[in-house]
mmCIF file of C-alpha atoms and ligand atoms in Angstrom:
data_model
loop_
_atom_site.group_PDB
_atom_site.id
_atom_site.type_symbol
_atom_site.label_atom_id
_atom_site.label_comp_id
_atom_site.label_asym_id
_atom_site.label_seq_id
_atom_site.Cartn_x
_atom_site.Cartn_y
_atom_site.Cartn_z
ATOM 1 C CA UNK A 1 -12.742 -10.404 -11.313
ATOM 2 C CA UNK A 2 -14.889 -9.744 -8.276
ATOM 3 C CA UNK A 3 -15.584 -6.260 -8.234
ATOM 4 C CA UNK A 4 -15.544 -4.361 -4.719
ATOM 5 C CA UNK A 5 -17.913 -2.161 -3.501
ATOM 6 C CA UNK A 6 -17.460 1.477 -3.192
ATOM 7 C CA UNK A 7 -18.250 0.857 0.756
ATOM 8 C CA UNK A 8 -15.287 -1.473 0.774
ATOM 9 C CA UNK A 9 -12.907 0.933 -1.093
ATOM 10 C CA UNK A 10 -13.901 3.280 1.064
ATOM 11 C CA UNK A 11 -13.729 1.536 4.444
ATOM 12 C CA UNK A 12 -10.198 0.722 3.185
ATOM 13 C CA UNK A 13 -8.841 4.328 2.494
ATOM 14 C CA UNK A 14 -10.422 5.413 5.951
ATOM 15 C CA UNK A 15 -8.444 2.347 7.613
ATOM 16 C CA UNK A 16 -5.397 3.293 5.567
ATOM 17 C CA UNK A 17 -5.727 7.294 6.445
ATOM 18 C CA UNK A 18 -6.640 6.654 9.998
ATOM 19 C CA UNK A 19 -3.176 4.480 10.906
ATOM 20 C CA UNK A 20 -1.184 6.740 8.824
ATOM 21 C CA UNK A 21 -1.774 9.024 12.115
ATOM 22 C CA UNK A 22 0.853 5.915 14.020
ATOM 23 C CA UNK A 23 3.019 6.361 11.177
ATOM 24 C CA UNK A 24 7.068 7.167 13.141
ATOM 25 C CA UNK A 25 8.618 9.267 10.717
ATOM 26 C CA UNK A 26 10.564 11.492 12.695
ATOM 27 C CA UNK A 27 13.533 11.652 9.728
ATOM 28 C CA UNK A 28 11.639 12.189 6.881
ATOM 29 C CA UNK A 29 8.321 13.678 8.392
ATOM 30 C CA UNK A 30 7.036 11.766 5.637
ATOM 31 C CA UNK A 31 4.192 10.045 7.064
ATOM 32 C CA UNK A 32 2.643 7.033 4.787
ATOM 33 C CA UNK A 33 -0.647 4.658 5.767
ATOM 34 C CA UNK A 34 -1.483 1.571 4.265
ATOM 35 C CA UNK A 35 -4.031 -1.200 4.318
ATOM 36 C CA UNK A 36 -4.529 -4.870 2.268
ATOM 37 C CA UNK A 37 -8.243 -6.325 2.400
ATOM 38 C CA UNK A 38 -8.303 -10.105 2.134
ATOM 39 C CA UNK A 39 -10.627 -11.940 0.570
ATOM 40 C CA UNK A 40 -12.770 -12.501 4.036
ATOM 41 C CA UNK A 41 -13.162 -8.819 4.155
ATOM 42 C CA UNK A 42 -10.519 -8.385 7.030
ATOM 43 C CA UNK A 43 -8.419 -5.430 7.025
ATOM 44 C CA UNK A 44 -4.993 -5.369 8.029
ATOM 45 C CA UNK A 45 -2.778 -1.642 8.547
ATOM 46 C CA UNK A 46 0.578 -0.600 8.362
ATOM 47 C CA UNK A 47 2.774 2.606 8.467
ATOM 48 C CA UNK A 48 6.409 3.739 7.506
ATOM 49 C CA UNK A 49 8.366 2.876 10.578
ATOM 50 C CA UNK A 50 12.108 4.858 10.158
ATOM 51 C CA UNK A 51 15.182 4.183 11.890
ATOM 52 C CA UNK A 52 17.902 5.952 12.761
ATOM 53 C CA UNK A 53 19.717 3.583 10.540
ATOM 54 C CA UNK A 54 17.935 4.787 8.002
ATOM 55 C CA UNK A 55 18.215 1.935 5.337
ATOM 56 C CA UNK A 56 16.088 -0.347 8.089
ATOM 57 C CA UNK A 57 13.264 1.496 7.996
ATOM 58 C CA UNK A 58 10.109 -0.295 6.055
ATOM 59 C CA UNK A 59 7.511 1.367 4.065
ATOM 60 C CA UNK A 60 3.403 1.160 5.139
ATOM 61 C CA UNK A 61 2.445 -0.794 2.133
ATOM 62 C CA UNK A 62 4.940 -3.734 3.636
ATOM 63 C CA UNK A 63 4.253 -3.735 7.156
ATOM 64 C CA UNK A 64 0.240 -3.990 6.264
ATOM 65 C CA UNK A 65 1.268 -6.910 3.575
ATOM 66 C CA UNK A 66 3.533 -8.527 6.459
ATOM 67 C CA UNK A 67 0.965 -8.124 9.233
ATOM 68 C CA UNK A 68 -1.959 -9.960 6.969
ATOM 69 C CA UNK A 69 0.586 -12.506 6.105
ATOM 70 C CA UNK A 70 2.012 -12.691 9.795
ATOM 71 C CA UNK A 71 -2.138 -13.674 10.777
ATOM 72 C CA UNK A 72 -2.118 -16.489 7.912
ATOM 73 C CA UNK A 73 -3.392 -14.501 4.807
ATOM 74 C CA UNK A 74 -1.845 -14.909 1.520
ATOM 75 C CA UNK A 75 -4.158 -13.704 -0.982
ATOM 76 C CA UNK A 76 -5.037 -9.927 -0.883
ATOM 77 C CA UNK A 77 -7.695 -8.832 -3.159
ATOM 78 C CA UNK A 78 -6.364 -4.771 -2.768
ATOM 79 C CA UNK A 79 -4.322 -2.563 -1.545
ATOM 80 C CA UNK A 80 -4.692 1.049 -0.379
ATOM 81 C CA UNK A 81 -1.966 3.663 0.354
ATOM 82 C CA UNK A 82 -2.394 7.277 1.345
ATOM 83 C CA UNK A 83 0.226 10.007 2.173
ATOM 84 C CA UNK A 84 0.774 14.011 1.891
ATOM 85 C CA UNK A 85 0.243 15.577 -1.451
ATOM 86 C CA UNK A 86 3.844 17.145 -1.798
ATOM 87 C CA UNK A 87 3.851 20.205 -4.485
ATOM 88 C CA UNK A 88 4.559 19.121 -7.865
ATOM 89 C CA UNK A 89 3.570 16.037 -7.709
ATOM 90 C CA UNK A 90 0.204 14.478 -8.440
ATOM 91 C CA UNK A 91 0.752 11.295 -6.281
ATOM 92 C CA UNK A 92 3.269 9.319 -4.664
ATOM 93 C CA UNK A 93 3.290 5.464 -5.699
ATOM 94 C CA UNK A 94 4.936 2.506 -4.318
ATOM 95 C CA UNK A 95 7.739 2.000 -4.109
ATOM 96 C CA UNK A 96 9.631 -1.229 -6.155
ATOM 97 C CA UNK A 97 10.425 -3.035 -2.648
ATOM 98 C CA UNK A 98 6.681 -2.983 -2.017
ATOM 99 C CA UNK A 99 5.672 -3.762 -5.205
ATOM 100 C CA UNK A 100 7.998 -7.092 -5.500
ATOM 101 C CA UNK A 101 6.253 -7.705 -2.459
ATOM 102 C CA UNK A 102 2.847 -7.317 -4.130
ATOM 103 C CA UNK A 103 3.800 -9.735 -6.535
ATOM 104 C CA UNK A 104 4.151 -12.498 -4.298
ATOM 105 C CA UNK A 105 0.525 -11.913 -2.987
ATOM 106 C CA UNK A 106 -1.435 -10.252 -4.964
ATOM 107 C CA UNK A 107 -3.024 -11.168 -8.953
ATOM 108 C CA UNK A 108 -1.517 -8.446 -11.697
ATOM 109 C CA UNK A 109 -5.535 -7.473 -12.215
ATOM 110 C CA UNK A 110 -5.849 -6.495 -8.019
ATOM 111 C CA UNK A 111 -6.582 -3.139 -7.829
ATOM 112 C CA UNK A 112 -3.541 -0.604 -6.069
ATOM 113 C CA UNK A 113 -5.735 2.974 -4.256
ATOM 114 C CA UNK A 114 -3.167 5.391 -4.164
ATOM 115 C CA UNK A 115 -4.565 8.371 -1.989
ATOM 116 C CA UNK A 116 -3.471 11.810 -1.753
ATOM 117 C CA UNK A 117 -4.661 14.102 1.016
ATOM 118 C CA UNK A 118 -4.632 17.693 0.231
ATOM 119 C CA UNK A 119 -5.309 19.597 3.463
ATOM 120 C CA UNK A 120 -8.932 17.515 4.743
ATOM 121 C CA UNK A 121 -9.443 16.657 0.460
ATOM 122 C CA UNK A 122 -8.446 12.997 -0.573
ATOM 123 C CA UNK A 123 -7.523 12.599 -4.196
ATOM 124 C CA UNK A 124 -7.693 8.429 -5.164
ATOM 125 C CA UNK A 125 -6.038 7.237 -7.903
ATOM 126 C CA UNK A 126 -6.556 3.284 -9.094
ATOM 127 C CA UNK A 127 -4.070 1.385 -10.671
ATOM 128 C CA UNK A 128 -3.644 -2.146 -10.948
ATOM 129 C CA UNK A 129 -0.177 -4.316 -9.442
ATOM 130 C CA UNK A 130 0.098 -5.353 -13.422
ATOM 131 C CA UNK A 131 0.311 -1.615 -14.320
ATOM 132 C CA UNK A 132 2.750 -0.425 -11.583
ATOM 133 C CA UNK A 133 5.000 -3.896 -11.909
ATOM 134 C CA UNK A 134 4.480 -5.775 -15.215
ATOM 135 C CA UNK A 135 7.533 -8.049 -14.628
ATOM 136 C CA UNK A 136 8.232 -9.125 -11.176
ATOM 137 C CA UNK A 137 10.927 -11.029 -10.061
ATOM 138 C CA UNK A 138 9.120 -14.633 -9.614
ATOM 139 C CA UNK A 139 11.783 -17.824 -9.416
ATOM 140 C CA UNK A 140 8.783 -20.287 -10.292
ATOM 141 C CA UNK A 141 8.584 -19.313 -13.774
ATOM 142 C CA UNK A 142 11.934 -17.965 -14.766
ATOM 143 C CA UNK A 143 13.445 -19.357 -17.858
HETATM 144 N N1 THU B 1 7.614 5.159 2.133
HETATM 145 C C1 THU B 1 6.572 4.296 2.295
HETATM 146 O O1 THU B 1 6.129 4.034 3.419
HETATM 147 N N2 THU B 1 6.041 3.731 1.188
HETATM 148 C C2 THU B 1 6.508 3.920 -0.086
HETATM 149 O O2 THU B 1 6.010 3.319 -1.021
HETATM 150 C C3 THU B 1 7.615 4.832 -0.328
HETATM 151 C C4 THU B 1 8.195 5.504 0.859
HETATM 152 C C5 THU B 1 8.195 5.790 3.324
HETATM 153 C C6 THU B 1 9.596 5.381 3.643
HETATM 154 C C7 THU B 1 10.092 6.563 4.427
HETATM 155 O O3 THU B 1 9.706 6.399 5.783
HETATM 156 C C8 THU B 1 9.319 7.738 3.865
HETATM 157 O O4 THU B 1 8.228 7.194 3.141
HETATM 158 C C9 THU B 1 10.125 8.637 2.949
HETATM 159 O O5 THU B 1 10.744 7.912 1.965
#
């Protein structure tokens, strides 16, 4: 696989931590950023948008999948998420909504960042989409 350069990682955690800033949270206060790179080099953001009907609102990670996909991309070649380190916890991952929705656009090798920022410090972790969701739901090749 085509490795990325550490300028790319980074441009994507700075894209990801700089619309985090947009992120409406007011319920949770919980605010999440997120960014997908496709394989032009285009970057495409999202945030957590709540409702008051809470079950509506949508996590970062989709709305940056959904935007790239809304502009005609369907292959993203990574993903980058960044919130709030919250005590007692080393990171905060994806959640299973957003990682089905990996799965439908993204190879089990593409590399997941998963930021924390500590005050001005920012902790990345890398996984990859087969690590965080080894069997996704995919009709194509169920049995
Ligand atoms: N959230 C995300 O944006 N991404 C995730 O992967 C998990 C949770 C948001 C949803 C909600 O606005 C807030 O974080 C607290 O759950």
């Amino acid at each position: 696989m085509e490795t990325l350069t550490k300028q790319t990682i980074t441009a994507l955690l700075d894209a990801a931590q700089e619309v985090r800033e947009n992120s409406y949270s007011p319920y949770s206060h919980f605010k999440v950023g997120a960014a997908v790179l496709t394989p032009d080099g285009k970057i495409f953001c999202g945030t957590n948008v709540e409702n008051s009907s809470y079950g509506l609102t949508v996590c970062a990670e989709r709305n940056a999948m959904f935007a790239a996909a809304g502009a005609g991309y369907r292959r993203f070649k990574a993903l980058a998420l960044i919130t709030q380190k919250l005590p007692g916890q080393k990171f905060n991952s994806p959640c299973g909504a957003c990682r089905q929705v990996m799965s439908e656009f993204m190879d089990a090798k593409t590399p997941v960042f998963i930021a924390v920022l500590n005050g001005k410090k920012r902790v990345v972790y890398r996984k990859t989409l087969g690590e965080l969701m080894p069997f996704p739901f995919d009709k194509f090749s169920a049995k």
